[in-house]
PDB file of C-alpha atoms in Angstrom:
ATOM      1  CA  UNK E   1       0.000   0.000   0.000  1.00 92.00           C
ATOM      2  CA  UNK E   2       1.380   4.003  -0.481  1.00 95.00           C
ATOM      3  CA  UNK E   3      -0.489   6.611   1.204  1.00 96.00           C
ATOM      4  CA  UNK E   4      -0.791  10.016  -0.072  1.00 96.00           C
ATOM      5  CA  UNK E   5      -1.495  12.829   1.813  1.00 96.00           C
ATOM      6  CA  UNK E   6      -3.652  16.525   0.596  1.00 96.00           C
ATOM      7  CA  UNK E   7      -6.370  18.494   1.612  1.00 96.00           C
ATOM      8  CA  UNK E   8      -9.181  19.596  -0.800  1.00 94.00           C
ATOM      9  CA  UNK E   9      -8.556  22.932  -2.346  1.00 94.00           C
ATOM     10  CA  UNK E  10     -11.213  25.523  -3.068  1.00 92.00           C
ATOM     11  CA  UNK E  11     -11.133  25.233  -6.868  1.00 93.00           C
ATOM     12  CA  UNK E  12     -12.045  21.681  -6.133  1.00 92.00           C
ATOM     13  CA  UNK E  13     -15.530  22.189  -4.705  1.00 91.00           C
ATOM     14  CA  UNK E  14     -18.306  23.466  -6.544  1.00 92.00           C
ATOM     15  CA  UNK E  15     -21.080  25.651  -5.337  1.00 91.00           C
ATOM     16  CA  UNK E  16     -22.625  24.045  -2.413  1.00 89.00           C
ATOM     17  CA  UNK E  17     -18.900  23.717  -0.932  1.00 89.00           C
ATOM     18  CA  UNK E  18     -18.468  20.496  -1.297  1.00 92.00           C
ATOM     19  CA  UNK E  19     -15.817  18.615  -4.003  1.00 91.00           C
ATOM     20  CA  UNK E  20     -17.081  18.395  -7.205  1.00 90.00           C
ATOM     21  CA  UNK E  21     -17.494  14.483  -8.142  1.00 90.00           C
ATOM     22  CA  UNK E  22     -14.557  14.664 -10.762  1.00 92.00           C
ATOM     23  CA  UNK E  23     -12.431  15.606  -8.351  1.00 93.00           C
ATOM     24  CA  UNK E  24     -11.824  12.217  -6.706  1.00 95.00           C
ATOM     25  CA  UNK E  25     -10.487  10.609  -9.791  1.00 96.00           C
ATOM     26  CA  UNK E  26      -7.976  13.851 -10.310  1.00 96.00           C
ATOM     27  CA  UNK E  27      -7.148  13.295  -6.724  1.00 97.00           C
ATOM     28  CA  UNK E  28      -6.482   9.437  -7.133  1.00 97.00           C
ATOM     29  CA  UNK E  29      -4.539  10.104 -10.561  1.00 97.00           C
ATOM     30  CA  UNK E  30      -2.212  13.027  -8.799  1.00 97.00           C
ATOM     31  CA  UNK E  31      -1.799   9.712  -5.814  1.00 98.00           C
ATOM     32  CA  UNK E  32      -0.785   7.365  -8.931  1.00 96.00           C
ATOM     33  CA  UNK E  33       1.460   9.779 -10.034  1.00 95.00           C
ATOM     34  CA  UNK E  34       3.559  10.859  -6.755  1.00 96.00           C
ATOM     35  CA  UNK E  35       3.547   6.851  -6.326  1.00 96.00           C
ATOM     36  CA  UNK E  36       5.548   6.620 -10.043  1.00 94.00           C
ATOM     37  CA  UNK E  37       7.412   9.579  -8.681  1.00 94.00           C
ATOM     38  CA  UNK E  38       8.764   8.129  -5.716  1.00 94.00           C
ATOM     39  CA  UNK E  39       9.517   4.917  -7.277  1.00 93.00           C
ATOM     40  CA  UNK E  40      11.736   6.550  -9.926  1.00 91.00           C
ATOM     41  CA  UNK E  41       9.606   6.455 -12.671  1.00 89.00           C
ATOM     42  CA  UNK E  42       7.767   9.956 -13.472  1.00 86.00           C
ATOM     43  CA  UNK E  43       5.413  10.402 -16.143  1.00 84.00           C
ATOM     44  CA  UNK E  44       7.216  12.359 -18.178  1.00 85.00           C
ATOM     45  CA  UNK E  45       9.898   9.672 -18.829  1.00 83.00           C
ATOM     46  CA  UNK E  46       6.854   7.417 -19.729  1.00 80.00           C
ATOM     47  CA  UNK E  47       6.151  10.476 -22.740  1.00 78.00           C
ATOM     48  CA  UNK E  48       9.303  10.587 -23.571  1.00 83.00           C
ATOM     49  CA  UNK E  49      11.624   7.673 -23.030  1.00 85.00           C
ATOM     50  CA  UNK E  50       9.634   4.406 -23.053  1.00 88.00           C
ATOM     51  CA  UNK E  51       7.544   2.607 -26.029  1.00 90.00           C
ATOM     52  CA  UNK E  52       4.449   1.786 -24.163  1.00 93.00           C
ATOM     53  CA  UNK E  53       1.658   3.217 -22.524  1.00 93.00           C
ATOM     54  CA  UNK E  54      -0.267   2.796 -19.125  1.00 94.00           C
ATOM     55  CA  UNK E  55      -3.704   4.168 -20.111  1.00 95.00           C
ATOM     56  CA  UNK E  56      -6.698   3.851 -18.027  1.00 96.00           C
ATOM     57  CA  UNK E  57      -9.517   2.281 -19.956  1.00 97.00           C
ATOM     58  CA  UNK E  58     -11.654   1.787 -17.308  1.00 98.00           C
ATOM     59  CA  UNK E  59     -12.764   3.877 -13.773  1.00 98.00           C
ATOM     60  CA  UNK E  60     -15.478   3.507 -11.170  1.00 97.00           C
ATOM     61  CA  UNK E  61     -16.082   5.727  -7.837  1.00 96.00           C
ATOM     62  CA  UNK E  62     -18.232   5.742  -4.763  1.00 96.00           C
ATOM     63  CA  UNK E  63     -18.760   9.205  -2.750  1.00 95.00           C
ATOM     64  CA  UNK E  64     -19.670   7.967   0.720  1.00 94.00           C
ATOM     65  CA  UNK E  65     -18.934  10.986   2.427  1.00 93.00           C
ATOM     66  CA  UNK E  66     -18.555  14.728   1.385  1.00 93.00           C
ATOM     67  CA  UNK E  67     -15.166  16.577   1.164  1.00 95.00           C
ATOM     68  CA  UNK E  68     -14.894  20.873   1.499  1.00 94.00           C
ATOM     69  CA  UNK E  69     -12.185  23.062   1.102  1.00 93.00           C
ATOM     70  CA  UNK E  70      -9.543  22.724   3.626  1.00 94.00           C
ATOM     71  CA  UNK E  71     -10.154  18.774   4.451  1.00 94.00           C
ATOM     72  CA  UNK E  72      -7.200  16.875   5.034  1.00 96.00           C
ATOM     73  CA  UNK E  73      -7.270  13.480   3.226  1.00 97.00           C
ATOM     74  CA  UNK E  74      -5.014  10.543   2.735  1.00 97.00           C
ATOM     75  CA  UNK E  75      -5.759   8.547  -0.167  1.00 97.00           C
ATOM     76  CA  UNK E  76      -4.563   4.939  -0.430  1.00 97.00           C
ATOM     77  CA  UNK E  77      -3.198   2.985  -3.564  1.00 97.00           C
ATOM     78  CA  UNK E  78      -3.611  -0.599  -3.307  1.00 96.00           C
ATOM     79  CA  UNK E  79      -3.041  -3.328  -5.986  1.00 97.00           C
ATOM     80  CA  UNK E  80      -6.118  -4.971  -6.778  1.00 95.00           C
ATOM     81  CA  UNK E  81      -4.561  -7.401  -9.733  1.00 95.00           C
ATOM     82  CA  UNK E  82      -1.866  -7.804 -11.733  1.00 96.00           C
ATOM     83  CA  UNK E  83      -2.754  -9.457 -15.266  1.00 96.00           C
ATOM     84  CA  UNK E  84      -0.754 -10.264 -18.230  1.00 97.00           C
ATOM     85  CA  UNK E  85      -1.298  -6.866 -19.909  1.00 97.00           C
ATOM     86  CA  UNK E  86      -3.136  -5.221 -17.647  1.00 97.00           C
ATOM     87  CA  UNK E  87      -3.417  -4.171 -13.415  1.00 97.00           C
ATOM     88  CA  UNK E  88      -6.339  -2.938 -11.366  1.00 97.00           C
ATOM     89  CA  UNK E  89      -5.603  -0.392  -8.650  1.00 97.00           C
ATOM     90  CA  UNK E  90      -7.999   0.685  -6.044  1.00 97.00           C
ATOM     91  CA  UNK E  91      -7.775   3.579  -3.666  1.00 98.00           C
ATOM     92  CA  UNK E  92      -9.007   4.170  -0.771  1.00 97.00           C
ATOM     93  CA  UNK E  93      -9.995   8.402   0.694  1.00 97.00           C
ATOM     94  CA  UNK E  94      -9.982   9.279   4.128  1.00 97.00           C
ATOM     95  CA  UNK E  95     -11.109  11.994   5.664  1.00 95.00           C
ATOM     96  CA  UNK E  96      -8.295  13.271   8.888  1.00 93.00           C
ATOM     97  CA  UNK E  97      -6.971   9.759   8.467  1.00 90.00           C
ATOM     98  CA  UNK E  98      -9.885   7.663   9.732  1.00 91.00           C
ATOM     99  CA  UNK E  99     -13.033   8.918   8.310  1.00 95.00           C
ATOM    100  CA  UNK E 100     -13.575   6.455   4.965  1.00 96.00           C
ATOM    101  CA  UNK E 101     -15.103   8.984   2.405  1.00 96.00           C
ATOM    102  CA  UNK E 102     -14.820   7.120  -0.791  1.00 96.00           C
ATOM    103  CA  UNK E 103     -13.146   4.799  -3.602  1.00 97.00           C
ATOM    104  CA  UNK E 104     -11.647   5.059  -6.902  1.00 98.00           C
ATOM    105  CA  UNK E 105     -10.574   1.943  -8.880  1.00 98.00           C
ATOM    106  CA  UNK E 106      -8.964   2.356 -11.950  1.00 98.00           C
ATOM    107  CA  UNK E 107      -7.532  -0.704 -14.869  1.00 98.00           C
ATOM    108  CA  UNK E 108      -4.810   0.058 -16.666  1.00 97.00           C
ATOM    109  CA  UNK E 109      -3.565  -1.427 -20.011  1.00 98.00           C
ATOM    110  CA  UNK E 110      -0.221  -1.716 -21.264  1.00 96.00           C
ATOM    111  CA  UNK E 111      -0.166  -0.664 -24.911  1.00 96.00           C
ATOM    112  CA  UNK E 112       2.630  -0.634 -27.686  1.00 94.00           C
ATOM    113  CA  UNK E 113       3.165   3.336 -28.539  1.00 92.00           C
ATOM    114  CA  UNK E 114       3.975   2.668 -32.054  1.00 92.00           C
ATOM    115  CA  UNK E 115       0.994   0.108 -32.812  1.00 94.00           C
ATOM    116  CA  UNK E 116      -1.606   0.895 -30.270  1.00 92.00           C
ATOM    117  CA  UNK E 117      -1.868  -2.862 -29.557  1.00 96.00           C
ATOM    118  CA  UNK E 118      -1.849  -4.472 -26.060  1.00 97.00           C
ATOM    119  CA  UNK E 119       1.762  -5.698 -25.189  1.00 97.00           C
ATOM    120  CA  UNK E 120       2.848  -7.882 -21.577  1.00 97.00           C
ATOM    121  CA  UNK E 121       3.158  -5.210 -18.774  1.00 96.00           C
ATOM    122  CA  UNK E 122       7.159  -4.245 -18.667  1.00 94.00           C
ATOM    123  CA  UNK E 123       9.244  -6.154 -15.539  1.00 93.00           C
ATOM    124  CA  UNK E 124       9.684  -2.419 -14.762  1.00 92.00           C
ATOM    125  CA  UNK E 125       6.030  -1.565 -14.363  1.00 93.00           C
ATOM    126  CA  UNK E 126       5.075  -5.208 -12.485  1.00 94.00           C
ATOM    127  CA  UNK E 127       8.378  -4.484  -9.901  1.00 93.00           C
ATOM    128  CA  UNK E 128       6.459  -1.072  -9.120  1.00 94.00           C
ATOM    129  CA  UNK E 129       3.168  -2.875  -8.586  1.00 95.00           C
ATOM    130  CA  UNK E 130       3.967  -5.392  -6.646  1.00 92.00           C
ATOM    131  CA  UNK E 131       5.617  -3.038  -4.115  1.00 89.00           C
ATOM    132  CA  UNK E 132       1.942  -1.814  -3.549  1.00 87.00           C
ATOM    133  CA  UNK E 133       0.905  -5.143  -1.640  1.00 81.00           C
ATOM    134  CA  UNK E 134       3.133  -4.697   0.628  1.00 57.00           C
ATOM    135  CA  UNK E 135       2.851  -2.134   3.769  1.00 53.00           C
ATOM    136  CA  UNK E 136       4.704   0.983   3.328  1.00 46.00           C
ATOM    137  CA  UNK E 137       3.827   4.940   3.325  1.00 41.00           C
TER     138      UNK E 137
END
């Protein structure tokens, strides 16, 4: 498991003050992305310096609790399954660290850059994922 840590921002709520439902896949995205980050393996070298992709081709969500401006949150990257081509990762949102406030689960496909075709996921990219079953913040 990593844990990220943020609080919801203003320009993340919409007019009744609470976070607008889109915002809890950005947040779970910007979690998948300091997790890359920390395991050496930003985004940008995935633009630029790798043939394959990671795209997400599928999402879900459930909002069990509502998040305004200022709430601190930790959201939690788990992995759900690693496939052949393909992972699942599912995150958990808390609210001050205890309050469970919602889910995001997200499956990813490994795709050749050049032919758009599903390719095996990378040793690289499986090393990274399997670091999520274990405990660790």
């Amino acid at each position: 498991m990593y844990k990220y840590q943020t609080r919801i921002k203003l320009h993340e709520t919409d007019a009744a003050g609470r976070m607008f439902f889109a915002e809890q896949l950005k947040i779970a995205h910007d979690a998948w992305e300091e997790f890359l980050l920390q395991n050496d393996f930003p985004l940008r070298d995935l633009c630029t310096r790798y043939d394959f992709s990671l795209p997400i081709v599928h999402v879900e969500a459930d909002y069990l609790g509502e998040l305004c401006a200022s709430d601190a949150i930790d959201v939690e990257i788990s992995v759900q399954k690693i496939g052949t081509t393909s992972f699942i990762l599912d995150y958990r949102i808390l609210r001050n660290a205890t309050e469970f406030v919602g889910t995001v689960r997200t499956v990813h496909v490994t795709i050749d850059i050049k032919s758009g075709k599903k390719i095996p996921l990378p040793n690289k990219i499986k090393s990274i994922l399997k670091s999520l079953s274990s405990p660790r913040s």
